[in-house]
């Protein structure tokens, strides 16, 4: 069966959800092999096997911690040149996309970024992308070399398919370009107990209608009731009500959760660009003509300060 390489995204050996989604998608195309860079492969191997990784290529070298994306580029390129996979899948985060572009260039292969779905085509994998704020749905496949594809988080629900993976250590030769920039320190972003914005199954976002930093407590309350991440429109961020790291949209973060709840957000095209691939969209807006309702699966015309507390109350009532 064709081998599909999947670059593992992890923190100290804890495999992140987008990698489990990639392994789930990779199984549609062939037999997934995970490429793990770092010291904690042992703790990651079990999780990778649980989601169908038949092989785990381990690259454990100091360069992996000390340098930026180039060790992953060197590793993926060298492994791909030796094993000849049918495709290489990476997460659509900034590091994943930079790595993908460099790997594709070195392998003289075609590159597809930000896929929201992948299926096995007659030859190469066929991807779906959402372009120009969901104005177009693009179906594409690579016509040259080994397809290198980045996939957005939440493109697929991770489904287990347990196997016992074979582990293979790789001695990668790091090129001189790898040492051009070094990591001086890493500091994880503080976000409390809430899930990471791009990985969350549910995102609750507030906009200008929230009308003040202190009122974001209403959004946070809904988010915590649903186990969701908090997002914000640029209007709310520019007003200083919520940090830029939570901005959803063209110049913020792109999210694709199972459920996106937009409260007090009009639905400008630049905001849509960051959330239109969400599976279900719910909007709360007091203006019945707000453009967000064109996009929403469910809409509530009303004042968010009345609607959202009632929503929390109802969820809690049903849970008790
Ligand atoms: P508004 O458009 O002002 O809408 C507020 C909404 O809240 C209204 O529909 C109103 O009816 C409703 N409302 C008010 N009070 C209540 C209430 N009590 N209850 C319920 N509803 C209420 N925007 C982004 O979001 N993300 C981006 O990444 C982004 N990038 C941009 C890049 C460029 C180059 C440019 C030019 C713009 C960008 N924008 C971005 C800005 C975008 O054009 C909009 O200005 C912005 O999205 C508007 O935010 P909003 O919907 O919160 O505010």
mmCIF file of C-alpha atoms and ligand atoms in Angstrom:
data_model
loop_
_atom_site.group_PDB
_atom_site.id
_atom_site.type_symbol
_atom_site.label_atom_id
_atom_site.label_comp_id
_atom_site.label_asym_id
_atom_site.label_seq_id
_atom_site.Cartn_x
_atom_site.Cartn_y
_atom_site.Cartn_z
ATOM 1 C CA UNK A 1 0.000 0.000 0.000
ATOM 2 C CA UNK A 2 1.220 3.522 -0.756
ATOM 3 C CA UNK A 3 3.032 5.244 2.092
ATOM 4 C CA UNK A 4 1.770 8.653 3.235
ATOM 5 C CA UNK A 5 4.158 10.754 5.338
ATOM 6 C CA UNK A 6 2.600 12.840 8.111
ATOM 7 C CA UNK A 7 4.659 15.456 9.958
ATOM 8 C CA UNK A 8 3.868 15.210 13.672
ATOM 9 C CA UNK A 9 2.941 18.401 15.513
ATOM 10 C CA UNK A 10 3.609 17.876 19.218
ATOM 11 C CA UNK A 11 4.558 19.584 22.448
ATOM 12 C CA UNK A 12 7.121 17.580 24.441
ATOM 13 C CA UNK A 13 5.830 14.319 22.987
ATOM 14 C CA UNK A 14 2.141 15.130 23.445
ATOM 15 C CA UNK A 15 0.702 14.790 19.951
ATOM 16 C CA UNK A 16 -1.614 17.631 18.988
ATOM 17 C CA UNK A 17 -5.102 17.006 17.621
ATOM 18 C CA UNK A 18 -4.382 18.242 14.044
ATOM 19 C CA UNK A 19 -1.854 15.393 13.656
ATOM 20 C CA UNK A 20 -4.509 12.834 14.620
ATOM 21 C CA UNK A 21 -6.757 14.418 11.992
ATOM 22 C CA UNK A 22 -3.962 14.148 9.404
ATOM 23 C CA UNK A 23 -3.449 10.464 10.239
ATOM 24 C CA UNK A 24 -7.205 9.887 9.857
ATOM 25 C CA UNK A 25 -7.159 11.571 6.422
ATOM 26 C CA UNK A 26 -3.919 9.820 5.414
ATOM 27 C CA UNK A 27 -5.618 6.434 5.890
ATOM 28 C CA UNK A 28 -7.961 7.321 3.025
ATOM 29 C CA UNK A 29 -4.931 7.601 0.757
ATOM 30 C CA UNK A 30 -2.715 4.743 1.894
ATOM 31 C CA UNK A 31 -0.656 3.649 4.899
ATOM 32 C CA UNK A 32 0.350 6.542 7.170
ATOM 33 C CA UNK A 33 3.918 6.892 8.454
ATOM 34 C CA UNK A 34 4.546 9.587 11.048
ATOM 35 C CA UNK A 35 7.684 11.744 11.022
ATOM 36 C CA UNK A 36 8.510 12.708 14.610
ATOM 37 C CA UNK A 37 11.160 15.307 15.383
ATOM 38 C CA UNK A 38 12.336 15.567 18.980
ATOM 39 C CA UNK A 39 13.282 13.709 22.100
ATOM 40 C CA UNK A 40 9.972 12.336 23.342
ATOM 41 C CA UNK A 41 9.137 9.834 20.601
ATOM 42 C CA UNK A 42 8.324 7.035 23.057
ATOM 43 C CA UNK A 43 5.390 8.855 24.594
ATOM 44 C CA UNK A 44 4.108 9.916 21.158
ATOM 45 C CA UNK A 45 4.374 6.516 19.465
ATOM 46 C CA UNK A 46 1.385 4.998 21.238
ATOM 47 C CA UNK A 47 -0.901 7.889 20.253
ATOM 48 C CA UNK A 48 0.384 7.792 16.673
ATOM 49 C CA UNK A 49 -0.223 4.022 16.473
ATOM 50 C CA UNK A 50 -3.712 4.441 17.889
ATOM 51 C CA UNK A 51 -4.579 6.619 14.884
ATOM 52 C CA UNK A 52 -3.085 4.270 12.317
ATOM 53 C CA UNK A 53 0.605 5.187 11.926
ATOM 54 C CA UNK A 54 2.246 1.953 10.771
ATOM 55 C CA UNK A 55 5.703 3.477 11.041
ATOM 56 C CA UNK A 56 7.220 6.282 13.088
ATOM 57 C CA UNK A 57 10.372 7.829 11.655
ATOM 58 C CA UNK A 58 12.185 9.430 14.586
ATOM 59 C CA UNK A 59 14.654 12.271 14.153
ATOM 60 C CA UNK A 60 16.186 12.954 17.541
ATOM 61 C CA UNK A 61 18.947 15.545 17.212
ATOM 62 C CA UNK A 62 19.795 18.772 19.097
ATOM 63 C CA UNK A 63 19.184 20.793 15.909
ATOM 64 C CA UNK A 64 15.484 19.968 16.140
ATOM 65 C CA UNK A 65 15.136 22.041 19.328
ATOM 66 C CA UNK A 66 17.679 24.706 18.497
ATOM 67 C CA UNK A 67 16.725 25.691 14.973
ATOM 68 C CA UNK A 68 13.562 26.955 13.287
ATOM 69 C CA UNK A 69 11.646 24.988 10.631
ATOM 70 C CA UNK A 70 14.661 23.919 8.569
ATOM 71 C CA UNK A 71 15.353 20.648 10.491
ATOM 72 C CA UNK A 72 11.841 19.508 9.574
ATOM 73 C CA UNK A 73 12.528 20.464 5.958
ATOM 74 C CA UNK A 74 15.806 18.520 5.898
ATOM 75 C CA UNK A 75 14.179 15.523 7.615
ATOM 76 C CA UNK A 76 11.070 15.330 5.437
ATOM 77 C CA UNK A 77 13.049 15.844 2.234
ATOM 78 C CA UNK A 78 15.609 13.170 3.054
ATOM 79 C CA UNK A 79 13.007 10.661 4.248
ATOM 80 C CA UNK A 80 10.831 11.308 1.178
ATOM 81 C CA UNK A 81 13.816 10.949 -1.191
ATOM 82 C CA UNK A 82 14.609 7.577 0.351
ATOM 83 C CA UNK A 83 11.133 6.145 0.811
ATOM 84 C CA UNK A 84 9.210 7.694 -2.130
ATOM 85 C CA UNK A 85 5.855 8.311 -0.397
ATOM 86 C CA UNK A 86 2.640 8.871 -2.359
ATOM 87 C CA UNK A 87 1.974 12.152 -0.489
ATOM 88 C CA UNK A 88 3.238 14.288 2.400
ATOM 89 C CA UNK A 89 0.689 15.838 4.783
ATOM 90 C CA UNK A 90 1.435 18.681 7.196
ATOM 91 C CA UNK A 91 -0.712 20.805 9.503
ATOM 92 C CA UNK A 92 -1.827 24.191 8.125
ATOM 93 C CA UNK A 93 -0.157 26.275 10.808
ATOM 94 C CA UNK A 94 2.590 28.844 10.097
ATOM 95 C CA UNK A 95 5.428 26.344 10.681
ATOM 96 C CA UNK A 96 3.653 23.621 8.718
ATOM 97 C CA UNK A 97 3.067 25.885 5.741
ATOM 98 C CA UNK A 98 6.631 27.185 5.693
ATOM 99 C CA UNK A 99 7.980 23.641 5.961
ATOM 100 C CA UNK A 100 5.638 22.433 3.213
ATOM 101 C CA UNK A 101 6.686 25.171 0.791
ATOM 102 C CA UNK A 102 10.396 24.461 1.301
ATOM 103 C CA UNK A 103 9.941 20.679 1.049
ATOM 104 C CA UNK A 104 7.921 21.031 -2.164
ATOM 105 C CA UNK A 105 10.618 23.242 -3.660
ATOM 106 C CA UNK A 106 13.393 20.822 -2.781
ATOM 107 C CA UNK A 107 11.470 17.827 -4.095
ATOM 108 C CA UNK A 108 10.392 19.816 -7.187
ATOM 109 C CA UNK A 109 6.847 18.842 -6.296
ATOM 110 C CA UNK A 110 3.478 20.536 -6.393
ATOM 111 C CA UNK A 111 2.102 22.090 -3.209
ATOM 112 C CA UNK A 112 -1.475 22.576 -1.972
ATOM 113 C CA UNK A 113 -2.083 24.616 1.191
ATOM 114 C CA UNK A 114 -5.096 24.966 3.488
ATOM 115 C CA UNK A 115 -6.998 21.925 2.249
ATOM 116 C CA UNK A 116 -10.275 21.368 4.090
ATOM 117 C CA UNK A 117 -10.753 17.847 2.772
ATOM 118 C CA UNK A 118 -8.767 15.153 0.944
ATOM 119 C CA UNK A 119 -9.933 12.067 -0.883
ATOM 120 C CA UNK A 120 -8.062 9.440 -2.866
ATOM 121 C CA UNK A 121 -8.239 10.383 -6.543
ATOM 122 C CA UNK A 122 -7.648 8.090 -9.504
ATOM 123 C CA UNK A 123 -3.970 8.965 -9.283
ATOM 124 C CA UNK A 124 -2.918 11.614 -6.789
ATOM 125 C CA UNK A 125 -4.977 12.770 -3.780
ATOM 126 C CA UNK A 126 -7.736 15.266 -4.571
ATOM 127 C CA UNK A 127 -8.190 18.185 -2.184
ATOM 128 C CA UNK A 128 -10.903 20.733 -1.450
ATOM 129 C CA UNK A 129 -9.985 24.323 -0.583
ATOM 130 C CA UNK A 130 -12.196 27.269 0.214
ATOM 131 C CA UNK A 131 -11.056 30.428 -1.580
ATOM 132 C CA UNK A 132 -11.881 34.153 -1.590
ATOM 133 C CA UNK A 133 -13.958 34.093 1.574
ATOM 134 C CA UNK A 134 -15.821 30.952 0.489
ATOM 135 C CA UNK A 135 -16.820 32.481 -2.839
ATOM 136 C CA UNK A 136 -15.163 29.510 -4.523
ATOM 137 C CA UNK A 137 -14.704 25.902 -3.526
ATOM 138 C CA UNK A 138 -11.555 24.705 -5.276
ATOM 139 C CA UNK A 139 -10.963 21.054 -6.145
ATOM 140 C CA UNK A 140 -7.314 20.428 -6.941
ATOM 141 C CA UNK A 141 -4.632 17.811 -7.299
ATOM 142 C CA UNK A 142 -0.896 17.974 -7.745
ATOM 143 C CA UNK A 143 0.401 17.140 -11.202
ATOM 144 C CA UNK A 144 4.116 17.003 -10.512
ATOM 145 C CA UNK A 145 6.266 15.079 -8.046
ATOM 146 C CA UNK A 146 5.149 13.973 -4.580
ATOM 147 C CA UNK A 147 2.027 15.926 -3.538
ATOM 148 C CA UNK A 148 2.830 18.118 -0.520
ATOM 149 C CA UNK A 149 -0.409 19.151 1.196
ATOM 150 C CA UNK A 150 -1.161 21.236 4.283
ATOM 151 C CA UNK A 151 -4.527 20.588 5.903
ATOM 152 C CA UNK A 152 -6.505 22.975 8.093
ATOM 153 C CA UNK A 153 -7.312 21.891 11.653
ATOM 154 C CA UNK A 154 -10.766 20.311 12.057
ATOM 155 C CA UNK A 155 -10.859 19.121 8.430
ATOM 156 C CA UNK A 156 -11.746 15.674 9.760
ATOM 157 C CA UNK A 157 -12.771 14.230 13.099
ATOM 158 C CA UNK A 158 -9.897 12.054 14.397
ATOM 159 C CA UNK A 159 -10.913 8.376 14.264
ATOM 160 C CA UNK A 160 -8.806 5.692 15.936
ATOM 161 C CA UNK A 161 -7.553 2.684 13.927
ATOM 162 C CA UNK A 162 -5.045 1.068 16.298
ATOM 163 C CA UNK A 163 -1.851 -0.574 15.009
ATOM 164 C CA UNK A 164 1.519 -1.207 16.626
ATOM 165 C CA UNK A 165 3.933 1.072 14.821
ATOM 166 C CA UNK A 166 7.435 0.119 13.805
ATOM 167 C CA UNK A 167 9.945 2.755 14.901
ATOM 168 C CA UNK A 168 12.844 3.737 12.665
ATOM 169 C CA UNK A 169 15.533 6.189 13.769
ATOM 170 C CA UNK A 170 16.829 8.560 11.118
ATOM 171 C CA UNK A 171 20.173 10.312 11.028
ATOM 172 C CA UNK A 172 19.401 13.422 9.075
ATOM 173 C CA UNK A 173 22.158 15.550 7.583
ATOM 174 C CA UNK A 174 21.310 19.151 8.361
ATOM 175 C CA UNK A 175 22.404 21.542 5.627
ATOM 176 C CA UNK A 176 24.231 24.840 6.295
ATOM 177 C CA UNK A 177 21.011 26.794 5.669
ATOM 178 C CA UNK A 178 19.529 25.082 8.741
ATOM 179 C CA UNK A 179 21.836 26.982 11.072
ATOM 180 C CA UNK A 180 21.028 30.397 9.599
ATOM 181 C CA UNK A 181 18.578 31.201 12.410
ATOM 182 C CA UNK A 182 18.463 29.855 15.970
ATOM 183 C CA UNK A 183 15.692 29.626 18.545
ATOM 184 C CA UNK A 184 16.725 31.688 21.605
ATOM 185 C CA UNK A 185 13.759 30.848 23.825
ATOM 186 C CA UNK A 186 10.230 29.536 23.635
ATOM 187 C CA UNK A 187 7.383 30.763 25.819
ATOM 188 C CA UNK A 188 3.983 29.116 25.518
ATOM 189 C CA UNK A 189 1.069 31.490 25.090
ATOM 190 C CA UNK A 190 -1.070 31.844 28.213
ATOM 191 C CA UNK A 191 -4.666 30.845 27.493
ATOM 192 C CA UNK A 192 -5.904 29.253 30.700
ATOM 193 C CA UNK A 193 -7.958 26.102 30.378
ATOM 194 C CA UNK A 194 -9.563 27.026 27.077
ATOM 195 C CA UNK A 195 -8.632 25.092 23.933
ATOM 196 C CA UNK A 196 -6.324 26.505 21.273
ATOM 197 C CA UNK A 197 -8.298 28.709 18.865
ATOM 198 C CA UNK A 198 -7.365 26.839 15.669
ATOM 199 C CA UNK A 199 -7.911 23.398 17.205
ATOM 200 C CA UNK A 200 -11.110 24.018 19.161
ATOM 201 C CA UNK A 201 -14.258 22.094 18.218
ATOM 202 C CA UNK A 202 -16.302 25.113 19.247
ATOM 203 C CA UNK A 203 -15.407 28.810 18.944
ATOM 204 C CA UNK A 204 -17.482 31.611 20.469
ATOM 205 C CA UNK A 205 -16.586 35.037 19.065
ATOM 206 C CA UNK A 206 -17.584 38.548 20.013
ATOM 207 C CA UNK A 207 -17.554 41.698 17.897
ATOM 208 C CA UNK A 208 -18.201 45.400 18.181
ATOM 209 C CA UNK A 209 -21.666 44.590 19.493
ATOM 210 C CA UNK A 210 -20.046 43.357 22.725
ATOM 211 C CA UNK A 211 -19.341 47.014 23.407
ATOM 212 C CA UNK A 212 -16.446 46.923 25.863
ATOM 213 C CA UNK A 213 -13.614 44.783 27.210
ATOM 214 C CA UNK A 214 -15.428 43.988 30.442
ATOM 215 C CA UNK A 215 -18.461 42.726 28.491
ATOM 216 C CA UNK A 216 -16.336 39.974 26.928
ATOM 217 C CA UNK A 217 -17.079 38.107 30.174
ATOM 218 C CA UNK A 218 -20.465 37.306 28.555
ATOM 219 C CA UNK A 219 -18.661 35.681 25.588
ATOM 220 C CA UNK A 220 -16.236 33.845 27.887
ATOM 221 C CA UNK A 221 -19.122 32.507 29.957
ATOM 222 C CA UNK A 222 -20.720 30.935 26.869
ATOM 223 C CA UNK A 223 -17.314 29.628 25.745
ATOM 224 C CA UNK A 224 -16.655 27.982 29.109
ATOM 225 C CA UNK A 225 -20.108 26.435 29.188
ATOM 226 C CA UNK A 226 -19.423 24.849 25.784
ATOM 227 C CA UNK A 227 -15.716 24.059 26.378
ATOM 228 C CA UNK A 228 -14.947 26.487 23.556
ATOM 229 C CA UNK A 229 -12.179 28.860 22.527
ATOM 230 C CA UNK A 230 -12.874 32.608 22.451
ATOM 231 C CA UNK A 231 -12.541 34.567 19.213
ATOM 232 C CA UNK A 232 -13.007 38.234 18.376
ATOM 233 C CA UNK A 233 -13.619 40.390 15.327
ATOM 234 C CA UNK A 234 -11.030 42.932 14.302
ATOM 235 C CA UNK A 235 -13.312 45.746 15.449
ATOM 236 C CA UNK A 236 -13.248 44.283 18.975
ATOM 237 C CA UNK A 237 -9.491 43.720 18.835
ATOM 238 C CA UNK A 238 -8.746 47.192 17.441
ATOM 239 C CA UNK A 239 -10.837 48.687 20.238
ATOM 240 C CA UNK A 240 -8.502 46.928 22.699
ATOM 241 C CA UNK A 241 -11.263 44.706 24.130
ATOM 242 C CA UNK A 242 -9.568 41.383 23.371
ATOM 243 C CA UNK A 243 -5.990 40.380 22.391
ATOM 244 C CA UNK A 244 -5.003 40.161 18.729
ATOM 245 C CA UNK A 245 -4.052 36.498 19.188
ATOM 246 C CA UNK A 246 -7.825 35.829 19.319
ATOM 247 C CA UNK A 247 -8.716 37.760 16.167
ATOM 248 C CA UNK A 248 -10.555 35.644 13.615
ATOM 249 C CA UNK A 249 -10.335 36.650 9.978
ATOM 250 C CA UNK A 250 -8.202 37.587 7.037
ATOM 251 C CA UNK A 251 -5.595 39.339 9.155
ATOM 252 C CA UNK A 252 -6.127 37.120 12.173
ATOM 253 C CA UNK A 253 -6.488 33.398 12.693
ATOM 254 C CA UNK A 254 -8.427 31.100 10.383
ATOM 255 C CA UNK A 255 -10.641 28.648 12.211
ATOM 256 C CA UNK A 256 -12.770 25.753 11.044
ATOM 257 C CA UNK A 257 -14.556 24.373 14.115
ATOM 258 C CA UNK A 258 -17.599 22.111 14.284
ATOM 259 C CA UNK A 259 -19.535 25.061 15.728
ATOM 260 C CA UNK A 260 -18.835 28.799 15.377
ATOM 261 C CA UNK A 261 -21.003 31.193 17.369
ATOM 262 C CA UNK A 262 -20.720 34.841 16.278
ATOM 263 C CA UNK A 263 -22.217 37.383 18.662
ATOM 264 C CA UNK A 264 -22.414 41.081 17.796
ATOM 265 C CA UNK A 265 -20.459 40.508 14.583
ATOM 266 C CA UNK A 266 -21.805 41.921 11.296
ATOM 267 C CA UNK A 267 -20.109 39.351 9.020
ATOM 268 C CA UNK A 268 -17.729 41.506 6.955
ATOM 269 C CA UNK A 269 -15.917 39.631 4.195
ATOM 270 C CA UNK A 270 -12.607 39.868 6.069
ATOM 271 C CA UNK A 271 -14.185 38.190 9.105
ATOM 272 C CA UNK A 272 -15.801 35.503 6.949
ATOM 273 C CA UNK A 273 -12.411 34.696 5.462
ATOM 274 C CA UNK A 274 -11.408 33.341 8.861
ATOM 275 C CA UNK A 275 -14.484 31.308 9.771
ATOM 276 C CA UNK A 276 -16.555 30.429 6.733
ATOM 277 C CA UNK A 277 -15.366 26.806 6.653
ATOM 278 C CA UNK A 278 -16.864 26.202 10.118
ATOM 279 C CA UNK A 279 -19.206 23.219 9.947
ATOM 280 C CA UNK A 280 -22.153 24.927 11.695
ATOM 281 C CA UNK A 281 -22.451 28.696 12.118
ATOM 282 C CA UNK A 282 -24.755 30.357 14.637
ATOM 283 C CA UNK A 283 -25.183 34.145 14.690
ATOM 284 C CA UNK A 284 -26.673 36.391 17.333
ATOM 285 C CA UNK A 285 -27.231 39.922 16.077
ATOM 286 C CA UNK A 286 -29.832 42.549 16.822
ATOM 287 C CA UNK A 287 -29.922 43.679 13.166
ATOM 288 C CA UNK A 288 -31.963 41.203 11.126
ATOM 289 C CA UNK A 289 -30.264 42.459 7.938
ATOM 290 C CA UNK A 290 -26.713 41.824 9.196
ATOM 291 C CA UNK A 291 -24.722 39.977 6.470
ATOM 292 C CA UNK A 292 -23.672 37.280 8.966
ATOM 293 C CA UNK A 293 -27.199 35.837 8.631
ATOM 294 C CA UNK A 294 -26.495 35.033 4.941
ATOM 295 C CA UNK A 295 -23.801 32.654 6.139
ATOM 296 C CA UNK A 296 -25.368 31.356 9.353
ATOM 297 C CA UNK A 297 -27.009 27.949 9.646
ATOM 298 C CA UNK A 298 -28.955 29.243 12.654
ATOM 299 C CA UNK A 299 -29.621 32.888 13.447
ATOM 300 C CA UNK A 300 -31.061 34.642 16.463
ATOM 301 C CA UNK A 301 -32.212 38.233 15.953
ATOM 302 C CA UNK A 302 -31.797 39.761 19.373
ATOM 303 C CA UNK A 303 -29.628 41.516 21.905
ATOM 304 C CA UNK A 304 -26.640 39.346 22.765
ATOM 305 C CA UNK A 305 -26.828 40.482 26.393
ATOM 306 C CA UNK A 306 -30.253 38.898 26.636
ATOM 307 C CA UNK A 307 -29.747 35.915 24.333
ATOM 308 C CA UNK A 308 -26.373 34.604 25.565
ATOM 309 C CA UNK A 309 -27.202 34.405 29.308
ATOM 310 C CA UNK A 310 -30.398 32.551 28.387
ATOM 311 C CA UNK A 311 -28.348 30.173 26.261
ATOM 312 C CA UNK A 312 -25.993 29.442 29.174
ATOM 313 C CA UNK A 313 -28.933 28.957 31.520
ATOM 314 C CA UNK A 314 -30.619 26.520 29.129
ATOM 315 C CA UNK A 315 -27.441 24.478 28.550
ATOM 316 C CA UNK A 316 -26.857 24.236 32.295
ATOM 317 C CA UNK A 317 -30.490 23.298 32.919
ATOM 318 C CA UNK A 318 -30.300 20.471 30.362
ATOM 319 C CA UNK A 319 -27.062 19.200 31.857
ATOM 320 C CA UNK A 320 -28.279 19.077 35.434
HETATM 321 P P1 LIG B 1 -19.422 45.831 13.021
HETATM 322 O O1 LIG B 1 -19.287 45.630 11.563
HETATM 323 O O2 LIG B 1 -19.515 47.214 13.530
HETATM 324 O O3 LIG B 1 -20.672 44.983 13.477
HETATM 325 C C1 LIG B 1 -21.164 44.969 14.804
HETATM 326 C C2 LIG B 1 -22.437 44.161 14.775
HETATM 327 O O4 LIG B 1 -22.899 44.004 16.099
HETATM 328 C C3 LIG B 1 -23.557 44.810 13.982
HETATM 329 O O5 LIG B 1 -24.049 43.903 13.004
HETATM 330 C C4 LIG B 1 -24.630 45.124 15.037
HETATM 331 O O6 LIG B 1 -25.946 44.961 14.535
HETATM 332 C C5 LIG B 1 -24.313 44.097 16.088
HETATM 333 N N1 LIG B 1 -24.708 44.469 17.439
HETATM 334 C C6 LIG B 1 -24.495 45.639 18.086
HETATM 335 N N2 LIG B 1 -24.939 45.559 19.360
HETATM 336 C C7 LIG B 1 -25.471 44.321 19.516
HETATM 337 C C8 LIG B 1 -26.083 43.642 20.601
HETATM 338 N N3 LIG B 1 -26.234 44.224 21.813
HETATM 339 N N4 LIG B 1 -26.520 42.379 20.393
HETATM 340 C C9 LIG B 1 -26.383 41.773 19.206
HETATM 341 N N5 LIG B 1 -25.803 42.361 18.143
HETATM 342 C C10 LIG B 1 -25.350 43.631 18.293
HETATM 343 N N6 LIG B 1 -12.253 41.961 10.494
HETATM 344 C C11 LIG B 1 -12.177 40.806 11.205
HETATM 345 O O7 LIG B 1 -13.085 40.472 11.972
HETATM 346 N N7 LIG B 1 -11.069 40.014 11.074
HETATM 347 C C12 LIG B 1 -10.040 40.302 10.254
HETATM 348 O O8 LIG B 1 -9.064 39.561 10.204
HETATM 349 C C13 LIG B 1 -10.115 41.513 9.487
HETATM 350 N N8 LIG B 1 -9.122 41.847 8.625
HETATM 351 C C14 LIG B 1 -9.278 42.971 7.858
HETATM 352 C C15 LIG B 1 -8.303 43.283 6.889
HETATM 353 C C16 LIG B 1 -8.442 44.397 6.108
HETATM 354 C C17 LIG B 1 -7.388 44.684 5.073
HETATM 355 C C18 LIG B 1 -9.553 45.247 6.280
HETATM 356 C C19 LIG B 1 -9.724 46.455 5.416
HETATM 357 C C20 LIG B 1 -10.502 44.961 7.218
HETATM 358 C C21 LIG B 1 -10.372 43.828 8.036
HETATM 359 N N9 LIG B 1 -11.346 43.508 9.001
HETATM 360 C C22 LIG B 1 -11.248 42.333 9.666
HETATM 361 C C23 LIG B 1 -12.406 44.461 9.371
HETATM 362 C C24 LIG B 1 -13.752 44.162 8.757
HETATM 363 O O9 LIG B 1 -13.857 44.825 7.511
HETATM 364 C C25 LIG B 1 -14.878 44.703 9.673
HETATM 365 O O10 LIG B 1 -14.678 46.073 9.903
HETATM 366 C C26 LIG B 1 -14.949 43.986 11.028
HETATM 367 O O11 LIG B 1 -14.987 42.604 10.829
HETATM 368 C C27 LIG B 1 -16.208 44.458 11.754
HETATM 369 O O12 LIG B 1 -16.243 43.864 13.006
HETATM 370 P P2 LIG B 1 -17.650 43.652 13.733
HETATM 371 O O13 LIG B 1 -18.495 42.775 12.897
HETATM 372 O O14 LIG B 1 -17.369 43.246 15.129
HETATM 373 O O15 LIG B 1 -18.204 45.152 13.803
#
